[in-house]
Amino acid sequence: MAGQVSQEIAAPLSEADIRSGIITRRIGLVIHLFQAVDSTNDEAKALAVRGALEGTVVIADAQERGRGRMGRSWTSPPGVGVYFSVILRPAIQPHAAPALSLLGAAAVAEAIEAVAGLAAGVKWPNDLIVRGRKVGGILGEVAAETSHLDYVVLGIGINVNQTEASFEGELRHTATSLRIEAGRLVDRTAMIRSLCESLDRWYNCFLSEGLAPIIERLRQSCLTLGQRVVARSGDQQLCGLAVDLDHAGALLIRDADQRLHRLIAGDVTLTG
Amino acid sequence: MDLKEIKAVLKLIQDTDVEEIEVEQDGRRVRIRRRSHHAAPSAFSPVASMPPAPVTGVLPSAPDARDTTSLITVESPMVGTFYRAPAPGADSYVREGEKVEKGTVLCIIEAMKLMNEIEAEVSGVVHSILAENAQPVEYGQPLFLLEPA
């Protein structure tokens, strides 16, 4: 059994395997697979600047400099995770682009449920949570002028087959993997295929119907709703109850004076 | 005209459709151009939005190259948080007085964990930086004044 485990983990991703059986309209029609890159988002941005097609996907077996937000690192060892970036070019105004983070979160949650059989919740706006610990995240980057959006790159990182020993220090309490939660190895190729398909479905839905169906889906899986939160944006701080998502995906927070605030940027901490 | 006065003028026209104004004071003129856009709701704020500020005291005048400093405003394309550096503690992308090329990254605006690198649309010099690091910015809020080369 131990032999099978290490063999499975070591098996590199193959473009042919990923492609076989994928049925999508846009996402993953072109796939660039790398053994290791600094960051899949950087590769995708470089491809986008050179005119890559919408739906082009960059996948790496490992990232040398995987990034979270604001220079925070995202540990990306080889063979165990999904490190994935997709190029989107929707005809929307730049100020509407942040909602695509939510689209990504909805798609990842769905793929996790489909492949690993786990209920994944979304901590607004971009953390994927299984049983209270973070299993994945999304880092979106957009290239836009004031009134013209050039492209959006959605970077998605999912901890798939890490073991408990993979997480050190604080991460032991805050991070997890699909394998730890499901109690079995999870096929990364199936995960990537499912992710392409759910992204494709939600993106097509977004283009034809707008954000409303995505918001509706997220209301069901958003762990932040109904919780007491502290929201920080710059040096401003707001405590209150997260009550809903608005039509643009902003988090609505009711403060102690019953005033409603909408939060579109900043960090949200659940205080229980 | 000093920076404080320029900021006051920018604040005055922020919620309006004014695309270009020229202000003359004590024989010195400053002309400010911005891109047009439609107002969008604000973010980290009460849900009821503020009415746009009235336009007063803006005196358009005939173009005159002499004694006129032409500045281009770089406005935020979205509601979000303004970051002057790629990570806390890292060097700022640009400083006042620094030369920039078209395409130089000036700052990042973050909203819902989507990062928007704002690039200079012209080559020139960073005349002034109008927003504070890690502070919320509104849609259309002036972030930089660039003096085109």
Coordinates of C-alpha atoms in Angstrom, one line a residue, chain A residues 45 69-71 94-95 97-99 101-102 124-126 138-142 144-147 152 154 231 233-238 248-250 252 260-267, chain B residues 35-38 40-48 75-81 83 85-88 102 108-119 121 133-136 139:
Chain A
K45 CA -0.1 36.9 -17.5
R69 CA -2.1 37.9 -1.5
M70 CA 0.3 40.8 -1.0
G71 CA 3.5 38.8 -1.3
P94 CA -13.0 46.8 -14.9
H95 CA -14.9 47.7 -11.7
A97 CA -14.0 42.3 -12.5
P98 CA -13.6 41.5 -8.7
A99 CA -16.7 39.4 -8.8
S101 CA -13.0 35.9 -7.6
L102 CA -16.4 34.7 -6.4
W124 CA -15.7 35.5 1.6
P125 CA -14.4 36.2 -0.9
N126 CA -11.7 33.7 -1.9
I138 CA -7.8 32.2 -5.3
L139 CA -5.6 35.0 -6.4
G140 CA -7.0 37.1 -9.2
E141 CA -5.0 39.6 -11.2
V142 CA -6.5 42.0 -13.7
A144 CA -7.2 47.1 -17.2
E145 CA -7.3 50.8 -18.0
T146 CA -9.9 53.0 -16.5
S147 CA -12.7 51.9 -18.7
V152 CA -8.2 38.7 -15.9
L154 CA -7.6 33.7 -11.9
A231 CA -13.5 43.6 8.7
S233 CA -9.6 47.8 5.2
G234 CA -6.6 50.0 5.6
D235 CA -6.8 51.5 9.1
Q236 CA -10.6 51.3 9.1
Q237 CA -12.1 48.5 11.2
L238 CA -15.7 47.4 11.3
A248 CA -22.2 42.8 -6.9
G249 CA -20.9 40.2 -4.4
A250 CA -19.9 42.7 -1.7
L252 CA -23.1 43.2 3.8
L260 CA -25.7 48.2 7.0
H261 CA -22.2 48.5 5.5
R262 CA -21.0 47.0 2.2
L263 CA -17.5 45.6 2.1
I264 CA -15.7 45.1 -1.2
A265 CA -12.1 45.1 -0.2
G266 CA -10.1 44.2 2.9
D267 CA -9.7 41.3 5.2
Chain B
R35 CA -11.0 60.1 -18.3
S36 CA -14.8 60.2 -18.3
H37 CA -16.7 57.5 -16.4
H38 CA -20.0 56.9 -14.8
A40 CA -20.4 53.7 -9.2
P41 CA -21.3 53.0 -5.6
S42 CA -18.7 53.2 -2.9
A43 CA -17.4 50.3 -0.9
F44 CA -16.5 50.3 2.8
S45 CA -19.3 52.7 3.6
P46 CA -22.9 52.9 4.6
V47 CA -25.2 51.5 1.9
A48 CA -26.9 54.8 1.1
E75 CA -7.9 57.4 -11.4
S76 CA -8.9 54.2 -9.7
P77 CA -10.8 52.0 -12.1
M78 CA -12.5 50.3 -9.2
V79 CA -13.5 50.5 -5.6
G80 CA -10.8 48.8 -3.5
T81 CA -7.7 49.2 -1.4
Y83 CA -1.3 49.7 -2.3
A85 CA 4.1 48.4 -3.0
P86 CA 3.7 44.8 -4.0
A87 CA 4.0 43.5 -0.4
P88 CA 4.2 45.1 3.1
K102 CA 4.2 54.2 -20.4
I108 CA -2.2 48.0 -7.0
I109 CA -5.9 48.3 -6.3
E110 CA -7.3 45.2 -4.6
A111 CA -10.9 44.3 -4.3
M112 CA -12.3 40.8 -3.4
K113 CA -8.7 39.5 -3.6
L114 CA -8.4 40.6 -7.2
M115 CA -5.3 42.7 -7.8
N116 CA -5.3 45.4 -10.4
E117 CA -1.9 46.7 -11.3
I118 CA -2.4 50.3 -12.4
E119 CA 0.1 51.3 -15.2
E121 CA -0.7 55.4 -19.7
N133 CA -1.0 53.3 1.2
A134 CA -3.4 50.6 2.3
Q135 CA -6.4 52.9 2.3
P136 CA -9.8 52.4 0.7
Y139 CA -14.2 54.3 -8.2

